[in-house]
PDB file of C-alpha atoms in Angstrom:
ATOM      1  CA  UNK A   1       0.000   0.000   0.000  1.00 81.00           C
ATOM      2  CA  UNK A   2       1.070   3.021  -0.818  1.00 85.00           C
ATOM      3  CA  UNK A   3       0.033   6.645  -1.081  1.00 88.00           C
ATOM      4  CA  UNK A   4       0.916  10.005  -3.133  1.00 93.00           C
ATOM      5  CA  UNK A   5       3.554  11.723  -0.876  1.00 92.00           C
ATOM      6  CA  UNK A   6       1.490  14.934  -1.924  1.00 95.00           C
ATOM      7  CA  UNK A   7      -1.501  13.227  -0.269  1.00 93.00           C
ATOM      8  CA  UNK A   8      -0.019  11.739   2.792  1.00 88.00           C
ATOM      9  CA  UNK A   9      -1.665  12.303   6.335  1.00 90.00           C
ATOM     10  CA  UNK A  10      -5.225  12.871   4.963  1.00 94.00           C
ATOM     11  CA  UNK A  11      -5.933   9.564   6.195  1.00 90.00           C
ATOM     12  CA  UNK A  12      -6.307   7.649   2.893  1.00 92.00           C
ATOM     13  CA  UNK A  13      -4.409   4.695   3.922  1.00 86.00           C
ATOM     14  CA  UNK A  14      -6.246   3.914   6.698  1.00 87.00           C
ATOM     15  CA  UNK A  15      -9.475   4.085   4.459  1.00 92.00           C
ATOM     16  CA  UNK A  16      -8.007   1.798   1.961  1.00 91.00           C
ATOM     17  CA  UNK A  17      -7.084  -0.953   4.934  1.00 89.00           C
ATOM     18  CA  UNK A  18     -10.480  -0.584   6.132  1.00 90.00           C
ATOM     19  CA  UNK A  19     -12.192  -1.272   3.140  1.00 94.00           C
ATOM     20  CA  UNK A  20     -10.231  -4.176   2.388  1.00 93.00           C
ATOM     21  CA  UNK A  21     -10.817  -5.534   6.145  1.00 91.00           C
ATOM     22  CA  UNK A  22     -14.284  -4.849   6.154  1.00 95.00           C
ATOM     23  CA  UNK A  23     -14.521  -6.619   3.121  1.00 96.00           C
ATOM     24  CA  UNK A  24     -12.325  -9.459   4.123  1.00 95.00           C
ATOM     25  CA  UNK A  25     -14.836 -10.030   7.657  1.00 95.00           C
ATOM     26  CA  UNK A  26     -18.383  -9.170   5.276  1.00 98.00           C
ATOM     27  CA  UNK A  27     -17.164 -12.615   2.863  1.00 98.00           C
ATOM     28  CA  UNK A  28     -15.574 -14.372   6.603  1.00 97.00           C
ATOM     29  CA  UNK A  29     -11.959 -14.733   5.087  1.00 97.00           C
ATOM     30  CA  UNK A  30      -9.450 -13.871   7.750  1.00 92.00           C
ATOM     31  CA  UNK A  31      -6.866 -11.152   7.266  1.00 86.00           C
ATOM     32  CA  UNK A  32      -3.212 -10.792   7.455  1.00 85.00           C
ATOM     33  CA  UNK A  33      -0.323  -7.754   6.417  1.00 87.00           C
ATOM     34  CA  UNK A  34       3.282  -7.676   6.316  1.00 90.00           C
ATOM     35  CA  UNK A  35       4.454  -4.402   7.008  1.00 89.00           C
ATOM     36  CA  UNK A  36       7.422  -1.889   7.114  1.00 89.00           C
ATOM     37  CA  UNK A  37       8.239  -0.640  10.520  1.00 90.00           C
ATOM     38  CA  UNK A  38       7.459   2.862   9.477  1.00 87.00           C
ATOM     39  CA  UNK A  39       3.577   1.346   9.362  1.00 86.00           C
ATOM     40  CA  UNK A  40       3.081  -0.089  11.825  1.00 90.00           C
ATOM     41  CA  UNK A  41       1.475   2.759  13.657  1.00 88.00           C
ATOM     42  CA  UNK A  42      -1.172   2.593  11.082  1.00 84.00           C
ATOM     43  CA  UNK A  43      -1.956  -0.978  10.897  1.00 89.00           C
ATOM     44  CA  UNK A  44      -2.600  -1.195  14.858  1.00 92.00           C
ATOM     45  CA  UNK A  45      -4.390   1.694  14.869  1.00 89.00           C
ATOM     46  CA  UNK A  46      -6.657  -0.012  12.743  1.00 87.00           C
ATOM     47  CA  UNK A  47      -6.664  -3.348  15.122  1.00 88.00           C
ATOM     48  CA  UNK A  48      -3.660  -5.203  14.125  1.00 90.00           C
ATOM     49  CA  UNK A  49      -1.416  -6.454  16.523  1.00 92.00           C
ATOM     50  CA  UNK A  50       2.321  -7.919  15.799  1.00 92.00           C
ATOM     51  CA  UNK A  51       2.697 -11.300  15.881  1.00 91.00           C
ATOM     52  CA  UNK A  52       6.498 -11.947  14.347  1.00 90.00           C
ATOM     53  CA  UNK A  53       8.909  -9.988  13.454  1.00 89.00           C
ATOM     54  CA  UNK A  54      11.316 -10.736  10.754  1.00 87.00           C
ATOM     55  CA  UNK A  55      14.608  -9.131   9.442  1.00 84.00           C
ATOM     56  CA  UNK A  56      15.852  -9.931   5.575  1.00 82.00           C
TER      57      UNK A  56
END
């Protein structure tokens, strides 16, 4: 996911992930993200919670 640095902290990222989860739970699939740790912030604001960490 990524978004227009010229649009950036408008909140459009967190819409995006909550469309896509909402969908996800409305058809009962579970849901899953890898992330960079810059995002992180955003994905648990939005309910996610770390479950494993990995370095590459």
């Amino acid at each position: 996911l990524a978004v227009d640095p010229a649009f950036k902290g408008r909140g459009i990222a967190s819409k995006l992930v909550k469309w896509g989860t909402d969908r996800a739970d409305g058809d009962g699939l579970p849901a899953y993200l890898e992330s960079t740790p810059a995002a992180v912030g955003v994905y648990e604001r939005l309910g996610f919670k770390v479950q494993r960490r990995l370095s590459v």
